[in-house]
PDB file of C-alpha atoms and ligand atoms in Angstrom:
ATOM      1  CA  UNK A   1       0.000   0.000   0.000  1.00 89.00           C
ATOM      2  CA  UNK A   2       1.358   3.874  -1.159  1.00 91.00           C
ATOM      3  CA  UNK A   3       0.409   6.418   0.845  1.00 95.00           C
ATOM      4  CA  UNK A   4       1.296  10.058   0.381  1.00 96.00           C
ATOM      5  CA  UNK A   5       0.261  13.715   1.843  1.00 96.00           C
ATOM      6  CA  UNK A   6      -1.331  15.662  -0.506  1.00 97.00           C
ATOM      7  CA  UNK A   7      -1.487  18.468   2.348  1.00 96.00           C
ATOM      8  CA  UNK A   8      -1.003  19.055   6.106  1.00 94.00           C
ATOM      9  CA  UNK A   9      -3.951  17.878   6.822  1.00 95.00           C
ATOM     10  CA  UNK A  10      -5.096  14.641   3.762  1.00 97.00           C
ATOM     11  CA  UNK A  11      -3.224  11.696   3.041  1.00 97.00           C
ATOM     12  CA  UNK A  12      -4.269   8.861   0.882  1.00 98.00           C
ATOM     13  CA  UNK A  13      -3.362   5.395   0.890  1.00 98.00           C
ATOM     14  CA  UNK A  14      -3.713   3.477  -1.856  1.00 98.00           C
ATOM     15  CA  UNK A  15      -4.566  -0.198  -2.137  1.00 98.00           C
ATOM     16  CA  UNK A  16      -2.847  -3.267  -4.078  1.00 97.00           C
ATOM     17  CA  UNK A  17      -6.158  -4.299  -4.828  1.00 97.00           C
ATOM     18  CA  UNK A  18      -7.915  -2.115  -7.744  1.00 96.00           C
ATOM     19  CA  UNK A  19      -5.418   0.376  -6.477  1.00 97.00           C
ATOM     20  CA  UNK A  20      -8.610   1.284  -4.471  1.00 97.00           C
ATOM     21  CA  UNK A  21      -7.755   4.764  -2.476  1.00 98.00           C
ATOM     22  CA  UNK A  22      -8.397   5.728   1.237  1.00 98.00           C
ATOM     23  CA  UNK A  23      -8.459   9.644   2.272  1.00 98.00           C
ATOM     24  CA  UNK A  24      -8.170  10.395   5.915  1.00 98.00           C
ATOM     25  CA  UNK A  25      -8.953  14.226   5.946  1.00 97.00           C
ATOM     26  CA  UNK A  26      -8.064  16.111   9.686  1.00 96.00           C
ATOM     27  CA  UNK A  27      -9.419  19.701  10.567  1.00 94.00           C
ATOM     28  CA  UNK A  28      -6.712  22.038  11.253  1.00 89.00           C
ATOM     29  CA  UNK A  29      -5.618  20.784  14.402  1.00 71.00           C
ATOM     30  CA  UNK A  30      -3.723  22.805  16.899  1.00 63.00           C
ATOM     31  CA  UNK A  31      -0.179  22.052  18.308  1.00 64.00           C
ATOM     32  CA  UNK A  32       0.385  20.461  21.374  1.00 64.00           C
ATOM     33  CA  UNK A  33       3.144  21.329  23.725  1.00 62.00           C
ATOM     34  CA  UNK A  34       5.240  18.702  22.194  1.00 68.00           C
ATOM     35  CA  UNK A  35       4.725  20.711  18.299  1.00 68.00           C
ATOM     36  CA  UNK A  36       2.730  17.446  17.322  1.00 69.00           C
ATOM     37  CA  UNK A  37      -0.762  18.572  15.765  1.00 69.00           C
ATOM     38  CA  UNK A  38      -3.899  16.971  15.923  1.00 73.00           C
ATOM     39  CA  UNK A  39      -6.846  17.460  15.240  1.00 83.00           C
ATOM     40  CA  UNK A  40     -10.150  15.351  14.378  1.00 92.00           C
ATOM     41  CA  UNK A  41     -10.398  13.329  11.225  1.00 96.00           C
ATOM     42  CA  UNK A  42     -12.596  11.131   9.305  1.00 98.00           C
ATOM     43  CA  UNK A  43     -11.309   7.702   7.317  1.00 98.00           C
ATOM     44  CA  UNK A  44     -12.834   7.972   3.676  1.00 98.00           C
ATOM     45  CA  UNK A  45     -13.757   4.392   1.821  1.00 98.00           C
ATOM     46  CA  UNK A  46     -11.217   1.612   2.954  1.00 98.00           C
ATOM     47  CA  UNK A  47      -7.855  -0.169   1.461  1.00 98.00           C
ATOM     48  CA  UNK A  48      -8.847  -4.081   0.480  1.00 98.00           C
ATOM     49  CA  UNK A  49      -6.576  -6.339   1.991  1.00 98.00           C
ATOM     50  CA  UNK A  50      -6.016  -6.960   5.166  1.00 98.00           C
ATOM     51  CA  UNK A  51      -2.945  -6.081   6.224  1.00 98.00           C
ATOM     52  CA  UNK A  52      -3.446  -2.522   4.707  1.00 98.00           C
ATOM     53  CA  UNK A  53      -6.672  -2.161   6.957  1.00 98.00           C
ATOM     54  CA  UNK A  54      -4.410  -3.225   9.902  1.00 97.00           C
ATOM     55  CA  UNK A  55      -1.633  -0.146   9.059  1.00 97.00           C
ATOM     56  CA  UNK A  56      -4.321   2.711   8.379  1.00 98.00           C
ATOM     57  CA  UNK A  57      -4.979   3.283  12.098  1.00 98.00           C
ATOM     58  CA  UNK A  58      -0.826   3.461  12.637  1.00 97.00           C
ATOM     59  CA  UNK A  59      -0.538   5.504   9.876  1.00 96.00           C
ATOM     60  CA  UNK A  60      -3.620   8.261  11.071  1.00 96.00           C
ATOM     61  CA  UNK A  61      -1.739   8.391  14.941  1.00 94.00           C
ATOM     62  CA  UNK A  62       1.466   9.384  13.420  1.00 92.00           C
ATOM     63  CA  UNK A  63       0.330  11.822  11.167  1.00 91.00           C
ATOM     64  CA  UNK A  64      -1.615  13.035  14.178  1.00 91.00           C
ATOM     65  CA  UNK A  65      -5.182  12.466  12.311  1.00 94.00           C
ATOM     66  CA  UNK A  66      -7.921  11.353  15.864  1.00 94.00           C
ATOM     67  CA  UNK A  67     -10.447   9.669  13.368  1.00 96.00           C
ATOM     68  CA  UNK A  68     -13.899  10.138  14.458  1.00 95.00           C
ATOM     69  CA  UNK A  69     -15.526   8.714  11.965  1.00 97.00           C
ATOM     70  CA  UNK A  70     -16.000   6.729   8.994  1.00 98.00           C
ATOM     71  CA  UNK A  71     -17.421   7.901   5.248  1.00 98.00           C
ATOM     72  CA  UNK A  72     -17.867   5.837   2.298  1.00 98.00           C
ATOM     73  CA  UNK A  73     -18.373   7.684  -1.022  1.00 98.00           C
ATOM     74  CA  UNK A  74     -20.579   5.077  -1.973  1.00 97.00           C
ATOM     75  CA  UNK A  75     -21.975   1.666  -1.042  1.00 96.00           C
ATOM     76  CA  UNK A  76     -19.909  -0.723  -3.045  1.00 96.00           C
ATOM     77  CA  UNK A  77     -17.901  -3.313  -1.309  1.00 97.00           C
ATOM     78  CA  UNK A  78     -14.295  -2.623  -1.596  1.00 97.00           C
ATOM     79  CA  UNK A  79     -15.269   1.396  -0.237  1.00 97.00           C
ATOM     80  CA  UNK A  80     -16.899   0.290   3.381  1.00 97.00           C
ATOM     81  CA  UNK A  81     -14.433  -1.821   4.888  1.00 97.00           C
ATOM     82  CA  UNK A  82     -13.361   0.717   7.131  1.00 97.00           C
ATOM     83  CA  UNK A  83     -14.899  -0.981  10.271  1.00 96.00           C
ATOM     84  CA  UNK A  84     -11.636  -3.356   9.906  1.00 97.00           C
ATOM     85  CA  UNK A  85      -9.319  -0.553  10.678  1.00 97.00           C
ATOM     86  CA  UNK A  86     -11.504   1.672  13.252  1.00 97.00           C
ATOM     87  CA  UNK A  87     -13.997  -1.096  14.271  1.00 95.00           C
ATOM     88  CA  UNK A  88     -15.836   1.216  16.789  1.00 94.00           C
ATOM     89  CA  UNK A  89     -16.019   4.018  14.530  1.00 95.00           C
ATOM     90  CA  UNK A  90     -19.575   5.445  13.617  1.00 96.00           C
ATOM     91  CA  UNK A  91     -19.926   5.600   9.101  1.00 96.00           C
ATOM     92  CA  UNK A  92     -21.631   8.260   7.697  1.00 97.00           C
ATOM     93  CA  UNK A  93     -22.840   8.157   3.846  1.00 97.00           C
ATOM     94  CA  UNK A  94     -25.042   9.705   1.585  1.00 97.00           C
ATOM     95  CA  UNK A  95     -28.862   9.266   1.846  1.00 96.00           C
ATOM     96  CA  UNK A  96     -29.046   7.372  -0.846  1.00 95.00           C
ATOM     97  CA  UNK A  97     -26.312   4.816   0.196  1.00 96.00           C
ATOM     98  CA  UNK A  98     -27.413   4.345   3.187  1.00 96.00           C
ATOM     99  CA  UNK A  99     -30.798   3.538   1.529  1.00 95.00           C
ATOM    100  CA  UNK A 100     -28.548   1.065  -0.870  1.00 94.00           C
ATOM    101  CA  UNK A 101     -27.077  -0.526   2.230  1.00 93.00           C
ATOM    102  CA  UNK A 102     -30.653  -1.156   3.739  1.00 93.00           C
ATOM    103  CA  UNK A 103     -31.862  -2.636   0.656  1.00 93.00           C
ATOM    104  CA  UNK A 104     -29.213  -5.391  -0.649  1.00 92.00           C
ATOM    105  CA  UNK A 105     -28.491  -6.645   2.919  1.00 89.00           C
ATOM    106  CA  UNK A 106     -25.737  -8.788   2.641  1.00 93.00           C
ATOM    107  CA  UNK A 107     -24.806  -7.796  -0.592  1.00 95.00           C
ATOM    108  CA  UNK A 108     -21.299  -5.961   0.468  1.00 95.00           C
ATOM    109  CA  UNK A 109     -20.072  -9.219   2.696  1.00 96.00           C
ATOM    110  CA  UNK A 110     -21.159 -11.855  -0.181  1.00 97.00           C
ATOM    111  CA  UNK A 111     -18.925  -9.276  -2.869  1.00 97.00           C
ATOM    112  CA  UNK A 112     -16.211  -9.378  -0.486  1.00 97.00           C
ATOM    113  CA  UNK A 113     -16.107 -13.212   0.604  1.00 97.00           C
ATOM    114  CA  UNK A 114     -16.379 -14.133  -3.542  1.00 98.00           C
ATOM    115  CA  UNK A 115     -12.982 -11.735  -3.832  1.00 98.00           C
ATOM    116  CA  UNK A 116     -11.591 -13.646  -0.477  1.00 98.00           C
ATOM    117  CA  UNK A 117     -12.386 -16.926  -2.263  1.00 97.00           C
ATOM    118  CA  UNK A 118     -10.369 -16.007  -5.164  1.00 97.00           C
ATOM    119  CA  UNK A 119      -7.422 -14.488  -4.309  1.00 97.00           C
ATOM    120  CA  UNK A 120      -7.389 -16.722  -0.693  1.00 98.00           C
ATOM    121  CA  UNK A 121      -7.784 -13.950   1.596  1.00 97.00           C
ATOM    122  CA  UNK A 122      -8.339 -14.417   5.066  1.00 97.00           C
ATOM    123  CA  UNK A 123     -10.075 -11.983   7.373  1.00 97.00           C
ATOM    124  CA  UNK A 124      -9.596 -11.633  11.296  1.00 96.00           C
ATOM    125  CA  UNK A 125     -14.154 -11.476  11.330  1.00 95.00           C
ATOM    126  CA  UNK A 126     -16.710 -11.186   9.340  1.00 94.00           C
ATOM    127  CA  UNK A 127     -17.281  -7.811   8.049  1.00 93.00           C
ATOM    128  CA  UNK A 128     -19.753  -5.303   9.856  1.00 87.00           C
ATOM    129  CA  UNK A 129     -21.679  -2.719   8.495  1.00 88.00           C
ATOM    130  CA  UNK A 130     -22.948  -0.991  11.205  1.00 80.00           C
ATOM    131  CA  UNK A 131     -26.467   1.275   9.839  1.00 86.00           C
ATOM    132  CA  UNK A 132     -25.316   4.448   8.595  1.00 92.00           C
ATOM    133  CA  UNK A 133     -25.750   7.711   9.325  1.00 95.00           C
ATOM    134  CA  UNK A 134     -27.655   9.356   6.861  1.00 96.00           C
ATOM    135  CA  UNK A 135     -25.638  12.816   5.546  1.00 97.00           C
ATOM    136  CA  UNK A 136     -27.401  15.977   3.472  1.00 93.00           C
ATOM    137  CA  UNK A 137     -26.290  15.615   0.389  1.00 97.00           C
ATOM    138  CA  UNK A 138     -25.950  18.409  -1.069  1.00 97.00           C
ATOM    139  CA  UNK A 139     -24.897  19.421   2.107  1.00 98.00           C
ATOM    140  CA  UNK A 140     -22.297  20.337   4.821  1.00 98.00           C
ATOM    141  CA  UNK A 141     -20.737  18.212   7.318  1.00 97.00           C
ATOM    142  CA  UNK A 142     -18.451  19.578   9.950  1.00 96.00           C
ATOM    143  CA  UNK A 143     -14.788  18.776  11.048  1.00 95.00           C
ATOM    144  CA  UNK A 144     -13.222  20.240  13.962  1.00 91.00           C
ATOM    145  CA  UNK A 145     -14.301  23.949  13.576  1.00 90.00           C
ATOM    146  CA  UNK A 146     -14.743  23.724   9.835  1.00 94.00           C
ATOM    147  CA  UNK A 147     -16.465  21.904   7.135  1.00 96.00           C
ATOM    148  CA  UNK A 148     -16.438  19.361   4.223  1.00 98.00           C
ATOM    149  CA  UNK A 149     -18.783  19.991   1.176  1.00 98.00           C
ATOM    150  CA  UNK A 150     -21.173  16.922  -0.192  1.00 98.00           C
ATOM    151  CA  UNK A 151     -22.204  16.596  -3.334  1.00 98.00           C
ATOM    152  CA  UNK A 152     -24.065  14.048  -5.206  1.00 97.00           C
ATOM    153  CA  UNK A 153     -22.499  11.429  -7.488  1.00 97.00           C
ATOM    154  CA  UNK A 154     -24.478   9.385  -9.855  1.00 93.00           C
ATOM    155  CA  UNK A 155     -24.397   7.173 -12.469  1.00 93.00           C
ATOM    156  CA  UNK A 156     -21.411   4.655 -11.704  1.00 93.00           C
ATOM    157  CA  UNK A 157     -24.114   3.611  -8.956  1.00 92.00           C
ATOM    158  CA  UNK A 158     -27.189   4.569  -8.036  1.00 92.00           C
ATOM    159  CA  UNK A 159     -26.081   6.439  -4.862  1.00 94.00           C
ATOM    160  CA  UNK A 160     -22.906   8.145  -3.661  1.00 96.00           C
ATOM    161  CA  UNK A 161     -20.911  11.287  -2.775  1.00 98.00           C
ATOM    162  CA  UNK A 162     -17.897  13.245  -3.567  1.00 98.00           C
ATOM    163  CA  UNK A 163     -16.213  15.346  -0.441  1.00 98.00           C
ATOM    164  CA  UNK A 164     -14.805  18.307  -1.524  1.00 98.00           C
ATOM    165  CA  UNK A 165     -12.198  19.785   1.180  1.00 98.00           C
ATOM    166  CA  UNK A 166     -12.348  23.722   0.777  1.00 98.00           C
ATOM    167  CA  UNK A 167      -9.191  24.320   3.059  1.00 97.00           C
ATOM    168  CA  UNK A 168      -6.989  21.303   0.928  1.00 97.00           C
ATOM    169  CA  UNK A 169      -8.686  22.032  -2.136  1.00 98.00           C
ATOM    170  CA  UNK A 170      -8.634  18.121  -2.478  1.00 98.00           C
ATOM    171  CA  UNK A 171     -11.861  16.471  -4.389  1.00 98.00           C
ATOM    172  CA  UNK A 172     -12.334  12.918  -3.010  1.00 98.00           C
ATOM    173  CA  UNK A 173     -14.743  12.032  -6.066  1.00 98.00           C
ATOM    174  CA  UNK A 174     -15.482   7.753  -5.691  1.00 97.00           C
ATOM    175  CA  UNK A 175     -15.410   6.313  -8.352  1.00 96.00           C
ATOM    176  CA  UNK A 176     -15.250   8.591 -11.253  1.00 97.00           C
ATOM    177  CA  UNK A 177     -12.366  10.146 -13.020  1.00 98.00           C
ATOM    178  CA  UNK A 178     -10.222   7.433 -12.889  1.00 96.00           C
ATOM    179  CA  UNK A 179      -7.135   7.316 -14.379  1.00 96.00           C
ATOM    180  CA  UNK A 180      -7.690   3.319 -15.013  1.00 95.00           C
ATOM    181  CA  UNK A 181     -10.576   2.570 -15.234  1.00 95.00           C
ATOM    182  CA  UNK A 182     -13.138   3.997 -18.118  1.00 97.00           C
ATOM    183  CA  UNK A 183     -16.832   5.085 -16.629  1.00 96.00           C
ATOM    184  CA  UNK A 184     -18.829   2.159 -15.288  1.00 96.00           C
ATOM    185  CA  UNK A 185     -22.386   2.324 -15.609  1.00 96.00           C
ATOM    186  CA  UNK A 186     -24.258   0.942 -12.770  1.00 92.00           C
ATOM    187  CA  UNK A 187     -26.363   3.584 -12.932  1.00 90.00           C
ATOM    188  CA  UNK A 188     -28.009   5.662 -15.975  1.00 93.00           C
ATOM    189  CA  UNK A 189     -25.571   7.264 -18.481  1.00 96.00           C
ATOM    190  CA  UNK A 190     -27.695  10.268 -17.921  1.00 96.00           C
ATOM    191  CA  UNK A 191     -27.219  10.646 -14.330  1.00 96.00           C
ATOM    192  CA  UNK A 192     -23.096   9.639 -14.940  1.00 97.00           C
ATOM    193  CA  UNK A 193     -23.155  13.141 -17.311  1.00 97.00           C
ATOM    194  CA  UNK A 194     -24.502  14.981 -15.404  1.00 97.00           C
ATOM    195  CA  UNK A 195     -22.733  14.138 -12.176  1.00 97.00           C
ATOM    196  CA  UNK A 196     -19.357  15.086 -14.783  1.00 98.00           C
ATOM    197  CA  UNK A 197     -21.179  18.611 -15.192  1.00 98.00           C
ATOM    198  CA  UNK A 198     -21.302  19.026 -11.436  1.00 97.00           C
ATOM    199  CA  UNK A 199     -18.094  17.777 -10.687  1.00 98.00           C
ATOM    200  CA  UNK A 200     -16.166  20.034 -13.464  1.00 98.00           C
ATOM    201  CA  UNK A 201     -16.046  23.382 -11.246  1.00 98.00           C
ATOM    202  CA  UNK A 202     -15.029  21.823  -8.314  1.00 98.00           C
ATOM    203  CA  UNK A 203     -12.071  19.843 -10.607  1.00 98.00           C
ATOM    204  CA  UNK A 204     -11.250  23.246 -11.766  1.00 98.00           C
ATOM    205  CA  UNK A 205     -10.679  24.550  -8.233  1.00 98.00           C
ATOM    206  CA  UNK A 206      -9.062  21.300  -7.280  1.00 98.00           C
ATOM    207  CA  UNK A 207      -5.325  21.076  -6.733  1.00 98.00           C
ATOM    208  CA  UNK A 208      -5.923  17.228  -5.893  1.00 98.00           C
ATOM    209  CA  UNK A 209      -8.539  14.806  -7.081  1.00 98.00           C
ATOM    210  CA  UNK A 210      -8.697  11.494  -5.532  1.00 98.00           C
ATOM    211  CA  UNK A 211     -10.494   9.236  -7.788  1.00 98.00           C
ATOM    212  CA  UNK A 212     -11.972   5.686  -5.785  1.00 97.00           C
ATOM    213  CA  UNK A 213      -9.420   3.934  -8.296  1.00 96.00           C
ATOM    214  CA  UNK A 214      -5.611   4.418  -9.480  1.00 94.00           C
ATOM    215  CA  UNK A 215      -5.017   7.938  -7.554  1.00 83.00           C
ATOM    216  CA  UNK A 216      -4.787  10.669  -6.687  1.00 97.00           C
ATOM    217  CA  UNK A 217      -3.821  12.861  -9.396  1.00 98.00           C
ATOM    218  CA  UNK A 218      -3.403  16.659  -9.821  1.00 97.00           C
ATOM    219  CA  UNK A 219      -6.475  18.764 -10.870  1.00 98.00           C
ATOM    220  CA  UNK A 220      -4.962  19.511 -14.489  1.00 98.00           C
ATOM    221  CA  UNK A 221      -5.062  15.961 -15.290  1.00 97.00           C
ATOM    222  CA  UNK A 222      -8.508  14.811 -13.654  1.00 98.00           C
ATOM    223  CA  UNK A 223      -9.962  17.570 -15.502  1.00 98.00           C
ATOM    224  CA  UNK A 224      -8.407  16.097 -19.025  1.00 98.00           C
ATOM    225  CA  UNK A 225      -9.771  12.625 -17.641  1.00 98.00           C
ATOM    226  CA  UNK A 226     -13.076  14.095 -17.190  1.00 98.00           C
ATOM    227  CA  UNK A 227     -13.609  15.300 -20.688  1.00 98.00           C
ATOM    228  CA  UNK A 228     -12.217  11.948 -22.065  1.00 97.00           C
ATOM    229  CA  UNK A 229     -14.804  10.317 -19.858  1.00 98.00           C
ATOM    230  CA  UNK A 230     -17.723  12.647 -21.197  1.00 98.00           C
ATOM    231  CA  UNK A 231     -16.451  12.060 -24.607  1.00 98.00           C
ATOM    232  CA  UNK A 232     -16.433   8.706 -24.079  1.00 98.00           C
ATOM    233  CA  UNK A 233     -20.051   8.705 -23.130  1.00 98.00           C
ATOM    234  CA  UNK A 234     -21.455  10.663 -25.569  1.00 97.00           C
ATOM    235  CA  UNK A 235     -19.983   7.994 -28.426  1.00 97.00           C
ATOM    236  CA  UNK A 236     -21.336   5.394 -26.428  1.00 97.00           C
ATOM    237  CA  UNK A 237     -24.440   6.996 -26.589  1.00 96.00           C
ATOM    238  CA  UNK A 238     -24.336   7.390 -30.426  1.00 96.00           C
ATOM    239  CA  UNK A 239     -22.397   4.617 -31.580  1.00 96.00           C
ATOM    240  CA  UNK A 240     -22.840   1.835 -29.459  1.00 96.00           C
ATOM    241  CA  UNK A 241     -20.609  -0.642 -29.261  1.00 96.00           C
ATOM    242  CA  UNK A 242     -18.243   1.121 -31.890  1.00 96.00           C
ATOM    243  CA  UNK A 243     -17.858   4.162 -29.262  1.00 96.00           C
ATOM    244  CA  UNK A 244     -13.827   4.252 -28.789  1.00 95.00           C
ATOM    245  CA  UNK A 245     -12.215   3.778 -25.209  1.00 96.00           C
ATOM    246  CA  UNK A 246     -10.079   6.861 -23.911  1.00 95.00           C
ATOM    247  CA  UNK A 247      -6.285   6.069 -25.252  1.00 92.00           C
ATOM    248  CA  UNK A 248      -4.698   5.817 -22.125  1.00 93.00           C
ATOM    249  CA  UNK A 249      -7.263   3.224 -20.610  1.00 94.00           C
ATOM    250  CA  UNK A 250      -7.383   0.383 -23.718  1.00 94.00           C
ATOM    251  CA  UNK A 251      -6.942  -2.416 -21.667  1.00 95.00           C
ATOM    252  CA  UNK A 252      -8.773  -5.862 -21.887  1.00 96.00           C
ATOM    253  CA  UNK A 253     -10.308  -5.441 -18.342  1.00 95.00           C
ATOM    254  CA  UNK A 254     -11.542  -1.931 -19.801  1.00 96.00           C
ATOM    255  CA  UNK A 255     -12.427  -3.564 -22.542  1.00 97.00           C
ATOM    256  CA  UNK A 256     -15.051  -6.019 -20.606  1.00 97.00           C
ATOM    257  CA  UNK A 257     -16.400  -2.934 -18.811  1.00 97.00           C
ATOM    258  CA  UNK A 258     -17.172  -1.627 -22.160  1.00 97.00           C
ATOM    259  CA  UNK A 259     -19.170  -4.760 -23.183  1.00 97.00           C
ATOM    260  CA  UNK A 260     -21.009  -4.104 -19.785  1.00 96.00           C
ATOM    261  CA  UNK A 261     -21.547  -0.699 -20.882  1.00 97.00           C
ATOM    262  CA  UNK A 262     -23.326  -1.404 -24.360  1.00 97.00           C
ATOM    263  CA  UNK A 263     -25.006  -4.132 -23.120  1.00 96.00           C
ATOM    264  CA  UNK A 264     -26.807  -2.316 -20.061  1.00 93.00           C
ATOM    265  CA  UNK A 265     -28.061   0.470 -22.365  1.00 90.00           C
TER     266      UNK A 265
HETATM  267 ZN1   ZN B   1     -14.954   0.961  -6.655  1.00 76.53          ZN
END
């Protein structure tokens, strides 16, 4: 697992599986007598594997991050393992997560045990998903004395978030913009536009993104990725099948996502 600091107060981890990224994001603590700061912090979406859950909390204490909380940009299975790393910690999601969560019971844990089965993976319990706490989204949600920015994301899924941190300008999107993977429609290829159109100002103002997959990259680049990605969509919306995969992102795996793409249109 990478991690790296993408300001005084965000660091990400990224995961060897999916390359699946975790944000921990801390208000602006103060110093303590010693000079070490502090200051409260939530964990967003989860590393895979367990040994990378293990190192999360190790790696929040040193970098003086008191996580509070869990988020989870949105409900799919390799985003809420958090509960492995801060088992008593409380998760808050959007409204319509939580909403997902409540009606595929089961759904995350039988994901995760098929990926377990496969690559042999053996977890110290079962995984937990404790009910969430519902968050405004749009809305605000505070940290310490300030606060992070929802907004909705839809289209890869039915539900989700991005967490926009006005004092980092870092853009913690889930999964969209991703520098390896091409858009995945769970959801409607409408709603995946139009969450691009709300996300573009934000990636303007970004200095960071942190896409759920293969991150996190500078704000010049995500915003290059996003117009690929709405390009990309538009063909697919014409063309079909024949719609042509962003260059960078030609892979076979893409390639399979693509037939999943035509075929749920
Ligand atoms: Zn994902």
């Amino acid at each position: 697992m990478r991690a790296v600091g993408l300001h005084a107060d965000v660091v990400v981890a990224t995961s060897r599986a999916y390359q699946t990224t975790c944000t921990l994001v801390r208000s602006p603590g103060s110093a303590s007598r010693s000079g070490q700061i502090s200051g409260e912090a939530f964990c967003i979406d989860s590393p895979v594997f367990p040994d990378e859950l293990e190192i999360v909390p190790a790696l929040a204490e040193q970098a003086g991050f008191t996580v509070v909380g869990l988020l989870a940009t949105h409900g799919d299975w390799d985003h809420v393992l958090g509960r492995y790393a801060f088992p008593e910690a409380p998760l808050g999601c959007a409204e319509t997560t939580a909403a997902r969560l409540i009606s595929e019971p089961g759904n995350a844990q039988r994901k995760m045990r098929e990926f377990d089965d496969e690559f042999y993976v053996e977890r110290p319990r079962p995984l937990s998903l404790p009910s969430a706490q519902r968050l405004p989204v749009p809305g605000k949600l505070d940290i310490g004395d300030r606060e992070l920015e929802l907004h909705p994301t839809e289209g890869h899924t039915e539900d989700g978030m991005a967490i926009w941190v006005p004092w980092a300008r870092v853009l913690v999107v889930g999964d969209y913009l991703s520098p390896v993977e091409i858009p995945w429609l769970h959801g409607s290829l409408n709603a995946y536009l139009a969450t691009l159109n709300r996300l573009e100002p934000l990636v303007d103002e970004a200095d960071h993104v942190v896409p759920g997959h293969g991150g996190p990259i500078d704000g010049t680049r995500a915003a290059a990725i996003l117009r690929e990605d709405r390009t990309y969509l538009e063909d697919l919306l014409e063309q079909g099948e024949a719609a042509k995969l962003p260059l960078a992102r030609r892979t076979a795996e893409q390639r399979k996502i693509h037939a999943e793409n035509v075929a749920s249109l």
